[in-house]
Amino acid sequence: MSTPSKRPLALVTGASNGIGYEIARLCALNGFDLVVTGRSDKIDETAEQFTRDGAHVIPVRADLADADGVQTVWQAVEKTGRPLAAAVLNAGRSIGGAFLDTGLDDELSLISLNVTSVVHLAKRVTRHMAEHGEGKILITSSLSATLPTPYETVYGPSRAFTRMFALGLREELKEHGVTVTCLMPGATDSDFHARAGMNNTAFGTGAKKNSRKVVARQGFVAMMEGRAEIVGGDAATKRSAIEHRFLPETYKAARHATKAKPRPHR
């Protein structure tokens, strides 16, 4: 960084848009400097906003579905020479459509981003924080972690992994002064479903969704308080999370299918 800073440092992945962007803004507005990541040059534009919010910002353009991309991000953190106070492992995506029709390479790439990159980056982050004896980690999962997700067939299981990984890691890191929080958003008003090719479903344009600003604030507050997990969204979303504990998996799968199955073109 060009000038010394006494502000704590936070890493936020997937910070170009959606929930990640809003969490990064909250970090900036609440006294953090930032290392932020995104796949495209949009990350440079969003970094300018975080700078206006008062943070010293290092934008990193990297594809976290690739191991070299994860390493590039971590090298940017190390290059600051500063302890990492918070890490928001948020980058992730879905793929809509029937499993028979979707591309294998695309789904393997999804697993690399949603699962492998989280483990890879968490390995770097946790060892760093444990060495310093403190730190806060927020890992984004999804309400989809609590049910089978037909027509997003690989996404739900990837988020189930992320959730259990976060909760298991939390228990391990207690003795090292590091907290881990899992954020489980419901459907949110970002371009998440559009990028997944799901505009022609009940999750498409016009669907009622949670505010990304509200979800981000819920996640940020939960991370700062060191809570185990938080369902991101309104009261109905939180009720769904409770309901999912008791409903049969086959019933939940059938219900999700009615929402996620592409509609016939007219």
Coordinates of C-alpha atoms in Angstrom, one line a residue:
M1 CA 0.0 0.0 0.0
S2 CA 1.2 3.5 -0.8
T3 CA 0.8 4.8 2.8
P4 CA 0.9 3.1 6.1
S5 CA -2.5 2.3 7.6
K6 CA -3.6 1.3 11.1
R7 CA -6.9 0.0 9.8
P8 CA -7.4 -3.8 10.0
L9 CA -7.1 -5.7 6.7
A10 CA -9.9 -7.8 5.2
L11 CA -10.0 -10.1 2.2
V12 CA -13.2 -10.4 0.2
T13 CA -13.6 -12.8 -2.8
G14 CA -16.3 -12.4 -5.4
A15 CA -16.4 -8.6 -4.6
S16 CA -17.3 -7.3 -8.0
N17 CA -21.0 -7.6 -7.6
G18 CA -23.9 -9.0 -5.5
I19 CA -23.5 -10.0 -1.9
G20 CA -19.7 -9.9 -2.1
Y21 CA -19.7 -6.3 -3.3
E22 CA -22.0 -5.3 -0.5
I23 CA -20.0 -7.0 2.2
A24 CA -16.8 -5.4 0.9
R25 CA -18.5 -2.0 1.1
L26 CA -19.5 -2.7 4.7
C27 CA -16.0 -3.7 5.5
A28 CA -14.7 -0.4 4.0
L29 CA -17.3 1.7 5.8
N30 CA -16.6 0.0 9.1
G31 CA -12.9 0.7 9.2
F32 CA -11.2 -2.1 7.2
D33 CA -8.7 -1.9 4.3
L34 CA -9.3 -4.4 1.6
V35 CA -7.9 -7.0 -0.7
V36 CA -10.8 -7.7 -3.1
T37 CA -11.0 -10.2 -5.9
G38 CA -13.1 -10.7 -9.1
R39 CA -12.8 -12.5 -12.4
S40 CA -13.0 -9.5 -14.7
D41 CA -11.7 -5.9 -14.8
K42 CA -14.9 -4.8 -13.1
I43 CA -13.0 -5.4 -9.9
D44 CA -11.0 -2.3 -10.6
E45 CA -14.1 -0.2 -11.0
T46 CA -15.6 -1.5 -7.7
A47 CA -12.3 -0.9 -5.9
E48 CA -12.7 2.8 -6.7
Q49 CA -16.0 2.8 -4.8
F50 CA -14.4 1.0 -1.8
T51 CA -11.6 3.7 -1.9
R52 CA -14.3 6.4 -1.8
D53 CA -15.7 4.6 1.3
G54 CA -12.4 5.2 3.1
A55 CA -10.4 2.0 2.5
H56 CA -7.0 1.4 1.1
V57 CA -7.8 -1.2 -1.6
I58 CA -5.8 -3.8 -3.5
P59 CA -7.9 -5.2 -6.4
V60 CA -6.9 -8.6 -7.7
R61 CA -8.3 -10.0 -10.9
A62 CA -8.2 -13.8 -10.7
D63 CA -10.2 -16.8 -11.6
L64 CA -10.5 -18.8 -8.3
A65 CA -11.6 -21.9 -10.2
D66 CA -7.9 -22.2 -11.1
A67 CA -5.4 -23.0 -8.4
D68 CA -3.0 -20.4 -9.8
G69 CA -5.8 -17.8 -9.3
V70 CA -6.1 -18.7 -5.6
Q71 CA -2.3 -18.4 -5.3
T72 CA -2.3 -15.0 -7.0
V73 CA -4.9 -13.8 -4.4
W74 CA -3.0 -15.1 -1.5
Q75 CA 0.3 -13.6 -2.7
A76 CA -1.4 -10.2 -2.9
V77 CA -2.4 -10.6 0.8
E78 CA 1.1 -11.7 1.8
K79 CA 2.6 -8.8 -0.1
T80 CA 0.9 -6.3 2.2
G81 CA 3.0 -7.6 5.0
R82 CA 0.0 -7.1 7.3
P83 CA -2.0 -9.5 9.4
L84 CA -5.3 -10.5 7.9
A85 CA -8.1 -9.6 10.4
A86 CA -11.0 -10.9 8.4
A87 CA -11.6 -13.1 5.3
V88 CA -14.9 -13.3 3.4
L89 CA -14.8 -16.4 1.2
N90 CA -17.8 -15.5 -0.9
A91 CA -17.0 -16.3 -4.6
G92 CA -19.3 -18.9 -6.1
R93 CA -21.8 -19.6 -8.8
S94 CA -24.6 -22.0 -10.0
I95 CA -25.5 -23.7 -13.2
G96 CA -29.1 -24.1 -14.2
G97 CA -30.6 -26.8 -16.4
A98 CA -31.1 -30.6 -16.4
F99 CA -28.0 -32.5 -15.5
L100 CA -28.4 -34.5 -18.8
D101 CA -28.0 -31.3 -20.7
T102 CA -25.4 -29.4 -18.8
G103 CA -21.7 -29.5 -19.7
L104 CA -19.3 -31.6 -17.6
D105 CA -16.4 -29.2 -17.9
D106 CA -18.7 -26.4 -16.7
E107 CA -19.8 -28.4 -13.6
L108 CA -16.3 -29.4 -12.8
S109 CA -15.3 -25.7 -12.9
L110 CA -18.2 -25.0 -10.6
I111 CA -16.9 -27.5 -8.1
S112 CA -13.4 -26.0 -8.4
L113 CA -14.8 -22.6 -7.6
N114 CA -17.4 -23.4 -4.9
V115 CA -15.5 -26.2 -3.2
T116 CA -11.8 -26.5 -4.1
S117 CA -11.0 -22.8 -4.0
V118 CA -12.6 -22.4 -0.6
V119 CA -10.6 -25.2 0.9
H120 CA -7.4 -24.0 -0.8
L121 CA -7.8 -20.4 0.3
A122 CA -9.0 -21.4 3.8
K123 CA -5.8 -23.4 4.2
R124 CA -3.8 -20.2 3.7
V125 CA -6.1 -18.0 5.7
T126 CA -6.5 -20.2 8.7
R127 CA -2.8 -20.9 9.1
H128 CA -2.1 -17.2 8.8
M129 CA -4.7 -16.3 11.4
A130 CA -3.9 -19.1 13.8
E131 CA -0.2 -17.9 13.8
H132 CA -1.4 -14.4 14.8
G133 CA -3.9 -15.8 17.3
E134 CA -6.9 -14.0 16.0
G135 CA -9.2 -13.4 13.0
K136 CA -12.7 -13.6 11.6
I137 CA -13.8 -15.8 8.6
L138 CA -17.1 -15.6 6.8
I139 CA -17.8 -18.4 4.3
T140 CA -20.8 -18.1 2.0
S141 CA -22.9 -21.2 1.6
S142 CA -26.6 -21.1 0.7
L143 CA -30.1 -22.0 1.8
S144 CA -29.7 -24.6 -1.0
A145 CA -27.3 -26.4 1.3
T146 CA -30.4 -27.7 3.2
L147 CA -32.1 -29.5 0.3
P148 CA -31.5 -31.4 -3.0
T149 CA -31.5 -28.9 -5.9
P150 CA -32.7 -30.6 -9.1
Y151 CA -32.0 -28.4 -12.2
E152 CA -29.1 -26.9 -10.2
T153 CA -28.0 -30.4 -9.6
V154 CA -24.3 -29.8 -8.6
Y155 CA -24.8 -26.4 -6.9
G156 CA -26.8 -27.5 -3.8
P157 CA -24.3 -30.3 -2.9
S158 CA -21.4 -27.8 -3.4
R159 CA -23.0 -25.5 -0.9
A160 CA -23.8 -28.4 1.5
F161 CA -20.0 -29.0 1.5
T162 CA -19.2 -25.4 2.1
R163 CA -21.6 -25.2 5.1
M164 CA -20.3 -28.3 6.8
F165 CA -16.7 -27.3 6.1
A166 CA -17.3 -24.0 7.8
L167 CA -19.0 -25.4 10.8
G168 CA -16.3 -28.1 11.3
L169 CA -13.5 -25.6 10.8
R170 CA -15.1 -23.3 13.3
E171 CA -14.8 -25.9 16.0
E172 CA -11.2 -26.6 15.2
L173 CA -10.2 -22.9 15.3
K174 CA -11.8 -22.0 18.6
E175 CA -8.6 -22.7 20.5
H176 CA -6.6 -20.5 18.1
G177 CA -8.7 -17.4 18.6
V178 CA -10.2 -17.5 15.2
T179 CA -14.0 -17.5 14.5
V180 CA -15.7 -19.0 11.4
T181 CA -19.2 -18.0 10.4
C182 CA -21.4 -19.5 7.7
L183 CA -23.7 -17.3 5.7
M184 CA -26.7 -19.0 4.1
P185 CA -28.5 -16.6 1.7
G186 CA -31.9 -17.4 0.2
A187 CA -32.7 -16.2 -3.3
T188 CA -31.2 -12.7 -3.5
D189 CA -31.6 -9.7 -5.9
S190 CA -28.3 -10.1 -7.6
D191 CA -27.4 -11.4 -11.1
F192 CA -26.7 -14.8 -9.6
H193 CA -29.5 -16.7 -11.3
A194 CA -29.1 -14.8 -14.6
R195 CA -25.5 -15.8 -14.7
A196 CA -26.6 -19.4 -14.0
G197 CA -28.8 -19.3 -17.1
M198 CA -32.0 -19.5 -15.0
N199 CA -34.0 -16.5 -16.3
N200 CA -36.5 -19.0 -17.8
T201 CA -37.4 -20.3 -14.3
A202 CA -39.3 -19.2 -11.2
F203 CA -36.0 -17.7 -10.1
G204 CA -35.8 -15.4 -13.1
T205 CA -36.8 -11.8 -13.8
G206 CA -39.6 -10.6 -11.6
A207 CA -39.2 -13.2 -8.9
K208 CA -39.5 -12.0 -5.3
K209 CA -36.0 -12.1 -3.8
N210 CA -34.2 -10.8 -0.7
S211 CA -32.2 -7.6 -0.7
R212 CA -28.5 -8.2 -1.3
K213 CA -27.8 -5.2 1.0
V214 CA -29.8 -6.8 3.8
V215 CA -28.2 -10.2 3.3
A216 CA -24.7 -8.7 3.3
R217 CA -25.4 -6.7 6.5
Q218 CA -26.7 -9.9 8.2
G219 CA -23.6 -11.8 7.2
F220 CA -21.2 -9.0 8.1
V221 CA -22.8 -8.5 11.6
A222 CA -22.7 -12.3 12.2
M223 CA -19.1 -12.4 11.3
M224 CA -18.1 -9.5 13.5
E225 CA -20.1 -11.1 16.4
G226 CA -18.4 -14.5 15.8
R227 CA -21.7 -16.4 15.3
A228 CA -21.7 -19.9 13.9
E229 CA -24.1 -19.3 11.0
I230 CA -26.8 -17.0 9.8
V231 CA -29.6 -17.5 7.3
G232 CA -29.5 -14.5 5.0
G233 CA -32.9 -12.9 4.1
D234 CA -36.3 -12.1 5.4
A235 CA -38.5 -13.8 7.9
A236 CA -39.9 -16.2 5.3
T237 CA -36.4 -17.3 4.3
K238 CA -35.5 -18.0 7.9
R239 CA -38.7 -20.0 8.3
S240 CA -37.8 -22.0 5.3
A241 CA -34.5 -22.9 6.8
I242 CA -36.2 -24.2 9.9
E243 CA -38.9 -26.0 7.9
H244 CA -36.1 -27.8 5.9
R245 CA -34.9 -29.5 9.0
F246 CA -38.1 -31.6 9.2
L247 CA -39.3 -32.1 5.6
P248 CA -38.3 -35.3 3.7
E249 CA -35.5 -34.8 1.2
T250 CA -37.6 -36.2 -1.7
Y251 CA -40.4 -33.7 -1.0
K252 CA -37.9 -30.8 -0.9
A253 CA -36.4 -32.0 -4.2
A254 CA -39.7 -32.1 -5.9
R255 CA -40.6 -28.6 -4.6
H256 CA -37.3 -27.2 -5.8
A257 CA -37.7 -28.8 -9.2
T258 CA -41.0 -26.9 -9.8
K259 CA -39.1 -23.7 -9.3
A260 CA -35.8 -24.4 -11.0
K261 CA -37.0 -26.4 -14.0
P262 CA -36.8 -24.4 -17.2
R263 CA -40.1 -23.4 -18.6
P264 CA -41.2 -24.3 -22.1
H265 CA -40.5 -21.6 -24.6
R266 CA -43.7 -20.1 -26.1

